[in-house]
């Protein structure tokens, strides 16, 4: 089949598109980074960002000026991920308890009593952990903990913003952050112990 | 504050989420508690290092420009994307020409009705195939992106002068991807987008105002299979490169769900 050539009239973006692009385009690298972490795949990440970008554009009329655009578009990305194949797999396989466990509420039971020690094994471990170790630890987090830690630490969102993105109460945000960091520390400790065990 | 700082507050401290009052209490406690100070140091160090390690993936070159172009074309093209509408325009013109041409022949040669009906059918087949190809080539997502029939069907309210039902319980590898509002013979029609395995399928639902229901039939066009059937005052035409048996199965499901339930 041969399609006849046609002349495409040059279209100028409307003012609404221009405003949207001004707000959304600077966030694309951050959206892509989070999308890649969630999907663990470059192609899926590109698709996820593109789909989210177009959904946001089409729904931009519903965005309330003056509210947090970053939280709004990240929420779209996150919801789009949840309805994607990889997102559905993630939600099927992970069950989360959102209550803080006793240990996390009680205080720093993990930490030894005594003088301020800036050279504890754990501090040294975190200080010396290279990017690859930390990234490997992040990869081991289940998606609900990974997304909350990415939004909090990498995107530097406030708890209130994270609650909007994830559509969960602030208390749940706090509990997930606590669980994520505890899990990260445990993974780092386990990674650190492995070479020593092998060497012994 | 005599108790140790809770894990939640240690996190909130590292994240800058404590209120002024809470911060004051925490600072007082930290001044007197080396264990909590060490714990706070751990949390802060972890947060800083995770922030760096989390910045891992860089957007591919050209992606930003591609999305900007998509945004421009998406906005400019709605509700009828320019590429699709241009193709639809050519296809419609071709179809109209064929219909007029067919009409003249009908007046002169009444005996050739069957042949002309086939021509009209071929024109429709050609037009829906062009629309399907244009949809694939445009690479844009559906105008309504949902696998939920309860989302897709209501989206057409007010956009189409007719209603239809969508089947539930699709076969395992068949999925509703969404739908577009498009035009055939200058009439608004629903273009339902399905995936069967890896094959994309367009199903066009059109309202028939005159004539007999479309006969159930299948044909080939430009390497695509086209399956059609009429039910009530609704014509269903599906286009895909999938196995014709699977295509007919989907068309049959859509047909069956209309029976007696059309609003």
GROMACS .gro file of C-alpha atoms in nm:
model
  463
    1UNK     CA    1   0.000   0.000   0.000
    2UNK     CA    2   0.130   0.341  -0.090
    3UNK     CA    3   0.021   0.632   0.121
    4UNK     CA    4  -0.014   0.954  -0.070
    5UNK     CA    5   0.213   1.228   0.057
    6UNK     CA    6   0.039   1.506   0.238
    7UNK     CA    7   0.147   1.846   0.348
    8UNK     CA    8   0.160   1.887   0.719
    9UNK     CA    9   0.073   2.232   0.835
   10UNK     CA   10   0.328   2.364   1.079
   11UNK     CA   11   0.161   2.362   1.420
   12UNK     CA   12   0.261   2.595   1.694
   13UNK     CA   13   0.220   2.470   2.047
   14UNK     CA   14  -0.056   2.643   2.237
   15UNK     CA   15   0.012   2.844   2.552
   16UNK     CA   16  -0.109   2.556   2.767
   17UNK     CA   17   0.147   2.320   2.608
   18UNK     CA   18   0.418   2.579   2.655
   19UNK     CA   19   0.340   2.615   3.027
   20UNK     CA   20   0.327   2.239   3.061
   21UNK     CA   21   0.664   2.197   2.888
   22UNK     CA   22   0.819   2.468   3.106
   23UNK     CA   23   0.713   2.272   3.413
   24UNK     CA   24   0.758   1.915   3.292
   25UNK     CA   25   1.070   1.913   3.076
   26UNK     CA   26   1.313   2.004   3.360
   27UNK     CA   27   1.174   1.706   3.553
   28UNK     CA   28   1.229   1.453   3.274
   29UNK     CA   29   1.576   1.339   3.392
   30UNK     CA   30   1.440   1.279   3.743
   31UNK     CA   31   1.133   1.100   3.609
   32UNK     CA   32   1.352   0.881   3.391
   33UNK     CA   33   1.586   0.798   3.678
   34UNK     CA   34   1.298   0.690   3.903
   35UNK     CA   35   1.128   0.508   3.614
   36UNK     CA   36   1.445   0.310   3.546
   37UNK     CA   37   1.480   0.217   3.912
   38UNK     CA   38   1.120   0.097   3.920
   39UNK     CA   39   1.117  -0.091   3.590
   40UNK     CA   40   1.484  -0.204   3.596
   41UNK     CA   41   1.483  -0.176   3.220
   42UNK     CA   42   1.576   0.107   2.981
   43UNK     CA   43   1.303   0.036   2.728
   44UNK     CA   44   1.031   0.008   2.990
   45UNK     CA   45   1.162   0.322   3.159
   46UNK     CA   46   1.141   0.519   2.834
   47UNK     CA   47   0.791   0.390   2.770
   48UNK     CA   48   0.686   0.471   3.125
   49UNK     CA   49   0.817   0.827   3.107
   50UNK     CA   50   0.663   0.886   2.766
   51UNK     CA   51   0.327   0.749   2.873
   52UNK     CA   52   0.332   0.952   3.192
   53UNK     CA   53   0.440   1.266   3.008
   54UNK     CA   54   0.153   1.238   2.761
   55UNK     CA   55  -0.097   1.152   3.034
   56UNK     CA   56   0.017   1.457   3.227
   57UNK     CA   57  -0.012   1.676   2.919
   58UNK     CA   58  -0.362   1.552   2.845
   59UNK     CA   59  -0.465   1.595   3.205
   60UNK     CA   60  -0.287   1.925   3.254
   61UNK     CA   61  -0.616   2.113   3.245
   62UNK     CA   62  -0.699   1.938   3.572
   63UNK     CA   63  -0.379   2.049   3.740
   64UNK     CA   64  -0.443   2.322   3.994
   65UNK     CA   65  -0.200   2.611   3.944
   66UNK     CA   66  -0.010   2.689   4.259
   67UNK     CA   67  -0.007   2.329   4.378
   68UNK     CA   68   0.296   2.105   4.358
   69UNK     CA   69   0.358   2.013   3.996
   70UNK     CA   70   0.648   1.783   4.077
   71UNK     CA   71   0.437   1.576   4.315
   72UNK     CA   72   0.154   1.575   4.060
   73UNK     CA   73   0.360   1.443   3.770
   74UNK     CA   74   0.546   1.191   3.987
   75UNK     CA   75   0.210   1.064   4.102
   76UNK     CA   76   0.109   1.012   3.740
   77UNK     CA   77   0.436   0.828   3.675
   78UNK     CA   78   0.384   0.610   3.977
   79UNK     CA   79   0.022   0.528   3.892
   80UNK     CA   80   0.120   0.453   3.535
   81UNK     CA   81   0.391   0.221   3.664
   82UNK     CA   82   0.141   0.043   3.887
   83UNK     CA   83  -0.083  -0.033   3.590
   84UNK     CA   84   0.208  -0.147   3.374
   85UNK     CA   85   0.309  -0.511   3.343
   86UNK     CA   86   0.617  -0.470   3.563
   87UNK     CA   87   0.421  -0.264   3.814
   88UNK     CA   88   0.149  -0.524   3.843
   89UNK     CA   89   0.411  -0.793   3.896
   90UNK     CA   90   0.571  -0.583   4.167
   91UNK     CA   91   0.248  -0.521   4.356
   92UNK     CA   92   0.149  -0.886   4.330
   93UNK     CA   93   0.469  -1.013   4.481
   94UNK     CA   94   0.520  -0.768   4.766
   95UNK     CA   95   0.316  -0.744   5.081
   96UNK     CA   96   0.398  -0.465   5.319
   97UNK     CA   97   0.323  -0.406   5.680
   98UNK     CA   98   0.303  -0.036   5.723
   99UNK     CA   99   0.312  -0.027   6.099
  100UNK     CA  100   0.637   0.060   6.259
  101UNK     CA  101   0.775  -0.241   6.438
  102UNK     CA  102   0.854  -0.224   6.805
  103UNK     CA  103   1.222  -0.184   6.750
  104UNK     CA  104   1.184   0.115   6.521
  105UNK     CA  105   0.953   0.292   6.763
  106UNK     CA  106   1.153   0.223   7.072
  107UNK     CA  107   1.465   0.403   6.966
  108UNK     CA  108   1.816   0.332   6.861
  109UNK     CA  109   1.840  -0.014   7.005
  110UNK     CA  110   2.069  -0.099   6.718
  111UNK     CA  111   2.328   0.141   6.842
  112UNK     CA  112   2.566   0.079   7.130
  113UNK     CA  113   2.559   0.294   7.435
  114UNK     CA  114   2.869   0.496   7.506
  115UNK     CA  115   3.051   0.802   7.390
  116UNK     CA  116   2.984   0.947   7.046
  117UNK     CA  117   3.175   0.717   6.821
  118UNK     CA  118   3.241   0.852   6.475
  119UNK     CA  119   3.431   0.539   6.383
  120UNK     CA  120   3.171   0.269   6.453
  121UNK     CA  121   3.181  -0.019   6.205
  122UNK     CA  122   2.848   0.087   6.064
  123UNK     CA  123   2.948   0.450   6.016
  124UNK     CA  124   3.271   0.340   5.853
  125UNK     CA  125   3.081   0.097   5.638
  126UNK     CA  126   2.836   0.357   5.512
  127UNK     CA  127   3.113   0.611   5.467
  128UNK     CA  128   3.325   0.370   5.268
  129UNK     CA  129   3.043   0.202   5.078
  130UNK     CA  130   3.096   0.272   4.711
  131UNK     CA  131   2.818   0.360   4.473
  132UNK     CA  132   2.796   0.005   4.343
  133UNK     CA  133   2.738  -0.135   4.692
  134UNK     CA  134   2.471   0.120   4.769
  135UNK     CA  135   2.305   0.068   4.432
  136UNK     CA  136   2.306  -0.307   4.486
  137UNK     CA  137   2.143  -0.249   4.826
  138UNK     CA  138   1.881  -0.026   4.666
  139UNK     CA  139   1.809  -0.289   4.403
  140UNK     CA  140   1.724  -0.535   4.677
  141UNK     CA  141   1.453  -0.312   4.823
  142UNK     CA  142   1.095  -0.411   4.740
  143UNK     CA  143   0.927  -0.152   4.513
  144UNK     CA  144   0.718   0.020   4.786
  145UNK     CA  145   1.031   0.083   4.992
  146UNK     CA  146   1.245   0.171   4.692
  147UNK     CA  147   1.003   0.432   4.563
  148UNK     CA  148   0.970   0.601   4.900
  149UNK     CA  149   1.346   0.621   4.951
  150UNK     CA  150   1.403   0.751   4.597
  151UNK     CA  151   1.145   1.024   4.644
  152UNK     CA  152   1.281   1.115   4.986
  153UNK     CA  153   1.658   1.095   4.940
  154UNK     CA  154   1.713   1.132   4.566
  155UNK     CA  155   1.428   1.367   4.478
  156UNK     CA  156   1.445   1.541   4.816
  157UNK     CA  157   1.068   1.553   4.850
  158UNK     CA  158   0.905   1.639   5.178
  159UNK     CA  159   0.695   1.374   5.354
  160UNK     CA  160   0.381   1.564   5.261
  161UNK     CA  161   0.474   1.557   4.893
  162UNK     CA  162   0.562   1.188   4.907
  163UNK     CA  163   0.225   1.119   5.066
  164UNK     CA  164   0.059   1.290   4.769
  165UNK     CA  165   0.266   1.098   4.514
  166UNK     CA  166   0.207   0.761   4.674
  167UNK     CA  167  -0.144   0.840   4.794
  168UNK     CA  168  -0.073   0.718   5.145
  169UNK     CA  169  -0.087   0.886   5.489
  170UNK     CA  170   0.223   1.067   5.615
  171UNK     CA  171   0.254   0.811   5.896
  172UNK     CA  172   0.289   0.539   5.635
  173UNK     CA  173   0.550   0.744   5.452
  174UNK     CA  174   0.750   0.767   5.775
  175UNK     CA  175   0.718   0.400   5.851
  176UNK     CA  176   0.823   0.300   5.500
  177UNK     CA  177   1.123   0.530   5.513
  178UNK     CA  178   1.226   0.374   5.844
  179UNK     CA  179   1.181   0.025   5.703
  180UNK     CA  180   1.371   0.112   5.386
  181UNK     CA  181   1.670   0.253   5.573
  182UNK     CA  182   1.678  -0.039   5.813
  183UNK     CA  183   1.672  -0.277   5.518
  184UNK     CA  184   1.948  -0.082   5.343
  185UNK     CA  185   2.171  -0.094   5.651
  186UNK     CA  186   2.114  -0.467   5.691
  187UNK     CA  187   2.199  -0.528   5.327
  188UNK     CA  188   2.515  -0.319   5.353
  189UNK     CA  189   2.620  -0.510   5.663
  190UNK     CA  190   2.555  -0.841   5.490
  191UNK     CA  191   2.749  -0.729   5.183
  192UNK     CA  192   3.036  -0.625   5.405
  193UNK     CA  193   3.035  -0.956   5.591
  194UNK     CA  194   3.045  -1.169   5.276
  195UNK     CA  195   3.402  -1.092   5.162
  196UNK     CA  196   3.528  -1.140   5.517
  197UNK     CA  197   3.356  -1.478   5.542
  198UNK     CA  198   3.504  -1.580   5.209
  199UNK     CA  199   3.847  -1.465   5.323
  200UNK     CA  200   3.827  -1.655   5.651
  201UNK     CA  201   1.350   1.409   7.674
  202UNK     CA  202   1.494   1.120   7.871
  203UNK     CA  203   1.410   0.830   7.635
  204UNK     CA  204   1.618   0.768   7.330
  205UNK     CA  205   1.508   0.933   7.008
  206UNK     CA  206   1.271   0.711   6.814
  207UNK     CA  207   1.369   0.572   6.477
  208UNK     CA  208   1.096   0.778   6.317
  209UNK     CA  209   1.233   1.097   6.472
  210UNK     CA  210   1.588   1.007   6.373
  211UNK     CA  211   1.466   0.975   6.016
  212UNK     CA  212   1.268   1.295   6.041
  213UNK     CA  213   1.579   1.468   6.174
  214UNK     CA  214   1.788   1.349   5.879
  215UNK     CA  215   1.509   1.448   5.641
  216UNK     CA  216   1.457   1.793   5.794
  217UNK     CA  217   1.100   1.711   5.883
  218UNK     CA  218   1.099   1.797   6.254
  219UNK     CA  219   0.903   2.096   6.372
  220UNK     CA  220   1.087   2.370   6.561
  221UNK     CA  221   0.965   2.234   6.895
  222UNK     CA  222   1.058   1.876   6.809
  223UNK     CA  223   1.398   1.988   6.682
  224UNK     CA  224   1.466   2.172   7.003
  225UNK     CA  225   1.383   1.865   7.212
  226UNK     CA  226   1.589   1.639   6.989
  227UNK     CA  227   1.887   1.873   6.999
  228UNK     CA  228   1.870   1.882   7.378
  229UNK     CA  229   1.870   1.505   7.387
  230UNK     CA  230   2.154   1.474   7.136
  231UNK     CA  231   2.368   1.704   7.347
  232UNK     CA  232   2.344   1.453   7.630
  233UNK     CA  233   2.321   1.120   7.449
  234UNK     CA  234   2.619   0.993   7.250
  235UNK     CA  235   2.429   0.683   7.134
  236UNK     CA  236   2.156   0.887   6.970
  237UNK     CA  237   2.413   1.123   6.820
  238UNK     CA  238   2.589   0.828   6.661
  239UNK     CA  239   2.256   0.697   6.538
  240UNK     CA  240   2.168   1.036   6.390
  241UNK     CA  241   2.507   1.045   6.219
  242UNK     CA  242   2.444   0.704   6.065
  243UNK     CA  243   2.106   0.816   5.928
  244UNK     CA  244   2.243   1.138   5.785
  245UNK     CA  245   2.539   0.964   5.624
  246UNK     CA  246   2.314   0.698   5.477
  247UNK     CA  247   2.077   0.958   5.337
  248UNK     CA  248   2.359   1.157   5.177
  249UNK     CA  249   2.518   0.851   5.018
  250UNK     CA  250   2.187   0.712   4.896
  251UNK     CA  251   2.109   1.048   4.737
  252UNK     CA  252   2.429   1.020   4.535
  253UNK     CA  253   2.395   0.650   4.452
  254UNK     CA  254   2.031   0.692   4.355
  255UNK     CA  255   2.120   0.932   4.075
  256UNK     CA  256   2.206   0.642   3.854
  257UNK     CA  257   2.028   0.654   3.520
  258UNK     CA  258   2.066   0.921   3.255
  259UNK     CA  259   1.798   0.990   3.002
  260UNK     CA  260   1.893   0.870   2.652
  261UNK     CA  261   2.007   1.139   2.411
  262UNK     CA  262   1.721   1.274   2.205
  263UNK     CA  263   1.447   1.159   2.440
  264UNK     CA  264   1.371   1.509   2.561
  265UNK     CA  265   1.338   1.641   2.205
  266UNK     CA  266   1.121   1.347   2.109
  267UNK     CA  267   0.886   1.409   2.402
  268UNK     CA  268   0.869   1.779   2.320
  269UNK     CA  269   0.772   1.697   1.963
  270UNK     CA  270   0.515   1.447   2.091
  271UNK     CA  271   0.369   1.710   2.321
  272UNK     CA  272   0.335   1.955   2.034
  273UNK     CA  273   0.177   1.706   1.797
  274UNK     CA  274  -0.043   1.560   2.069
  275UNK     CA  275  -0.192   1.895   2.159
  276UNK     CA  276  -0.218   2.022   1.804
  277UNK     CA  277  -0.372   1.701   1.681
  278UNK     CA  278  -0.645   1.654   1.938
  279UNK     CA  279  -0.916   1.552   1.918
  280UNK     CA  280  -0.817   1.437   1.571
  281UNK     CA  281  -0.441   1.383   1.547
  282UNK     CA  282  -0.310   1.549   1.234
  283UNK     CA  283  -0.137   1.245   1.088
  284UNK     CA  284  -0.436   1.024   1.134
  285UNK     CA  285  -0.681   1.281   1.011
  286UNK     CA  286  -0.475   1.347   0.702
  287UNK     CA  287  -0.467   0.979   0.618
  288UNK     CA  288  -0.831   0.947   0.710
  289UNK     CA  289  -0.903   1.242   0.482
  290UNK     CA  290  -0.731   1.080   0.186
  291UNK     CA  291  -0.893   0.749   0.263
  292UNK     CA  292  -1.234   0.912   0.302
  293UNK     CA  293  -1.191   1.096  -0.026
  294UNK     CA  294  -1.097   0.769  -0.193
  295UNK     CA  295  -1.396   0.596  -0.036
  296UNK     CA  296  -1.634   0.874  -0.140
  297UNK     CA  297  -1.497   0.859  -0.491
  298UNK     CA  298  -1.551   0.486  -0.496
  299UNK     CA  299  -1.904   0.519  -0.363
  300UNK     CA  300  -1.993   0.782  -0.628
  301UNK     CA  301  -1.831   0.576  -0.895
  302UNK     CA  302  -2.021   0.274  -0.772
  303UNK     CA  303  -2.347   0.469  -0.777
  304UNK     CA  304  -2.304   0.563  -1.143
  305UNK     CA  305  -2.237   0.208  -1.238
  306UNK     CA  306  -2.541   0.097  -1.040
  307UNK     CA  307  -2.768   0.330  -1.237
  308UNK     CA  308  -2.627   0.210  -1.566
  309UNK     CA  309  -2.588  -0.153  -1.481
  310UNK     CA  310  -2.832  -0.272  -1.215
  311UNK     CA  311  -2.715  -0.624  -1.268
  312UNK     CA  312  -2.381  -0.551  -1.115
  313UNK     CA  313  -2.507  -0.474  -0.765
  314UNK     CA  314  -2.317  -0.756  -0.606
  315UNK     CA  315  -1.991  -0.648  -0.764
  316UNK     CA  316  -2.037  -0.289  -0.650
  317UNK     CA  317  -2.120  -0.397  -0.298
  318UNK     CA  318  -1.789  -0.578  -0.301
  319UNK     CA  319  -1.619  -0.259  -0.416
  320UNK     CA  320  -1.778  -0.061  -0.134
  321UNK     CA  321  -1.671  -0.328   0.107
  322UNK     CA  322  -1.320  -0.315  -0.031
  323UNK     CA  323  -1.324   0.063   0.010
  324UNK     CA  324  -1.419   0.022   0.371
  325UNK     CA  325  -1.159  -0.248   0.418
  326UNK     CA  326  -0.902  -0.018   0.262
  327UNK     CA  327  -1.002   0.272   0.482
  328UNK     CA  328  -1.000   0.082   0.811
  329UNK     CA  329  -0.668  -0.076   0.716
  330UNK     CA  330  -0.522   0.269   0.651
  331UNK     CA  331  -0.650   0.388   0.988
  332UNK     CA  332  -0.500   0.086   1.160
  333UNK     CA  333  -0.164   0.138   0.986
  334UNK     CA  334  -0.172   0.508   1.071
  335UNK     CA  335  -0.235   0.421   1.436
  336UNK     CA  336   0.061   0.184   1.442
  337UNK     CA  337   0.286   0.426   1.254
  338UNK     CA  338   0.201   0.724   1.475
  339UNK     CA  339   0.331   0.538   1.777
  340UNK     CA  340   0.106   0.742   2.003
  341UNK     CA  341  -0.079   0.592   2.294
  342UNK     CA  342  -0.455   0.557   2.277
  343UNK     CA  343  -0.664   0.866   2.345
  344UNK     CA  344  -0.812   0.671   2.634
  345UNK     CA  345  -0.547   0.448   2.781
  346UNK     CA  346  -0.705   0.176   2.989
  347UNK     CA  347  -0.757  -0.196   2.993
  348UNK     CA  348  -1.073  -0.146   3.193
  349UNK     CA  349  -1.387  -0.164   2.982
  350UNK     CA  350  -1.565   0.042   3.248
  351UNK     CA  351  -1.322   0.323   3.172
  352UNK     CA  352  -1.312   0.289   2.795
  353UNK     CA  353  -1.686   0.269   2.731
  354UNK     CA  354  -1.788   0.578   2.934
  355UNK     CA  355  -1.509   0.778   2.767
  356UNK     CA  356  -1.713   0.775   2.445
  357UNK     CA  357  -2.021   0.922   2.609
  358UNK     CA  358  -2.107   1.243   2.430
  359UNK     CA  359  -1.851   1.169   2.160
  360UNK     CA  360  -2.049   0.906   1.970
  361UNK     CA  361  -2.417   0.908   1.874
  362UNK     CA  362  -2.444   0.545   1.978
  363UNK     CA  363  -2.339   0.315   2.256
  364UNK     CA  364  -2.185  -0.029   2.268
  365UNK     CA  365  -2.072  -0.293   2.511
  366UNK     CA  366  -1.726  -0.438   2.557
  367UNK     CA  367  -1.663  -0.802   2.640
  368UNK     CA  368  -1.528  -0.912   2.971
  369UNK     CA  369  -1.328  -1.233   3.024
  370UNK     CA  370  -1.104  -1.196   2.723
  371UNK     CA  371  -0.875  -1.488   2.639
  372UNK     CA  372  -0.551  -1.494   2.841
  373UNK     CA  373  -0.326  -1.325   2.585
  374UNK     CA  374  -0.586  -1.076   2.466
  375UNK     CA  375  -0.584  -0.735   2.626
  376UNK     CA  376  -0.775  -0.413   2.578
  377UNK     CA  377  -0.517  -0.134   2.545
  378UNK     CA  378  -0.753   0.160   2.510
  379UNK     CA  379  -0.943   0.336   2.236
  380UNK     CA  380  -0.951   0.629   1.996
  381UNK     CA  381  -1.228   0.840   1.859
  382UNK     CA  382  -1.180   0.848   1.484
  383UNK     CA  383  -1.379   0.903   1.164
  384UNK     CA  384  -1.498   0.682   0.880
  385UNK     CA  385  -1.702   0.829   0.597
  386UNK     CA  386  -1.715   1.147   0.803
  387UNK     CA  387  -1.892   0.962   1.081
  388UNK     CA  388  -1.743   0.935   1.429
  389UNK     CA  389  -1.651   0.579   1.513
  390UNK     CA  390  -1.493   0.401   1.805
  391UNK     CA  391  -1.153   0.247   1.739
  392UNK     CA  392  -1.090  -0.009   2.012
  393UNK     CA  393  -0.728  -0.111   2.049
  394UNK     CA  394  -0.650  -0.464   2.159
  395UNK     CA  395  -0.338  -0.673   2.179
  396UNK     CA  396  -0.349  -1.045   2.104
  397UNK     CA  397  -0.012  -1.183   2.206
  398UNK     CA  398   0.225  -0.943   2.034
  399UNK     CA  399  -0.020  -0.845   1.762
  400UNK     CA  400  -0.202  -0.515   1.770
  401UNK     CA  401  -0.568  -0.514   1.672
  402UNK     CA  402  -0.798  -0.226   1.581
  403UNK     CA  403  -1.170  -0.288   1.611
  404UNK     CA  404  -1.389  -0.021   1.454
  405UNK     CA  405  -1.745   0.013   1.578
  406UNK     CA  406  -1.968   0.215   1.348
  407UNK     CA  407  -2.335   0.293   1.354
  408UNK     CA  408  -2.525   0.183   1.046
  409UNK     CA  409  -2.816   0.412   0.969
  410UNK     CA  410  -2.945   0.238   0.658
  411UNK     CA  411  -2.917  -0.096   0.486
  412UNK     CA  412  -2.887  -0.451   0.595
  413UNK     CA  413  -2.651  -0.562   0.873
  414UNK     CA  414  -2.302  -0.630   0.749
  415UNK     CA  415  -2.248  -0.993   0.656
  416UNK     CA  416  -1.990  -1.187   0.851
  417UNK     CA  417  -1.679  -1.209   0.636
  418UNK     CA  418  -1.302  -1.198   0.632
  419UNK     CA  419  -1.057  -1.061   0.378
  420UNK     CA  420  -0.693  -0.963   0.332
  421UNK     CA  421  -0.566  -0.615   0.269
  422UNK     CA  422  -0.201  -0.504   0.253
  423UNK     CA  423  -0.095  -0.803   0.456
  424UNK     CA  424  -0.358  -0.745   0.723
  425UNK     CA  425  -0.659  -0.958   0.801
  426UNK     CA  426  -0.991  -0.782   0.814
  427UNK     CA  427  -1.290  -0.941   0.985
  428UNK     CA  428  -1.633  -0.782   0.986
  429UNK     CA  429  -1.979  -0.851   1.110
  430UNK     CA  430  -2.300  -0.659   1.175
  431UNK     CA  431  -2.522  -0.679   1.479
  432UNK     CA  432  -2.834  -0.470   1.523
  433UNK     CA  433  -2.745  -0.127   1.392
  434UNK     CA  434  -2.378  -0.170   1.472
  435UNK     CA  435  -2.105  -0.271   1.227
  436UNK     CA  436  -1.789  -0.425   1.368
  437UNK     CA  437  -1.473  -0.430   1.157
  438UNK     CA  438  -1.145  -0.559   1.298
  439UNK     CA  439  -0.798  -0.526   1.143
  440UNK     CA  440  -0.479  -0.698   1.248
  441UNK     CA  441  -0.192  -0.916   1.137
  442UNK     CA  442  -0.290  -1.178   1.395
  443UNK     CA  443  -0.409  -1.527   1.310
  444UNK     CA  444  -0.751  -1.483   1.141
  445UNK     CA  445  -0.906  -1.740   1.373
  446UNK     CA  446  -0.807  -1.531   1.676
  447UNK     CA  447  -0.930  -1.216   1.506
  448UNK     CA  448  -1.265  -1.378   1.428
  449UNK     CA  449  -1.286  -1.496   1.788
  450UNK     CA  450  -1.244  -1.141   1.918
  451UNK     CA  451  -1.498  -1.003   1.670
  452UNK     CA  452  -1.741  -1.275   1.771
  453UNK     CA  453  -1.698  -1.188   2.141
  454UNK     CA  454  -1.765  -0.821   2.071
  455UNK     CA  455  -2.066  -0.911   1.860
  456UNK     CA  456  -2.212  -1.144   2.122
  457UNK     CA  457  -2.184  -0.892   2.401
  458UNK     CA  458  -2.399  -0.645   2.205
  459UNK     CA  459  -2.691  -0.881   2.173
  460UNK     CA  460  -2.988  -0.757   2.364
  461UNK     CA  461  -2.781  -0.529   2.579
  462UNK     CA  462  -2.724  -0.226   2.360
  463UNK     CA  463  -2.838   0.093   2.519
   0.00000   0.00000   0.00000
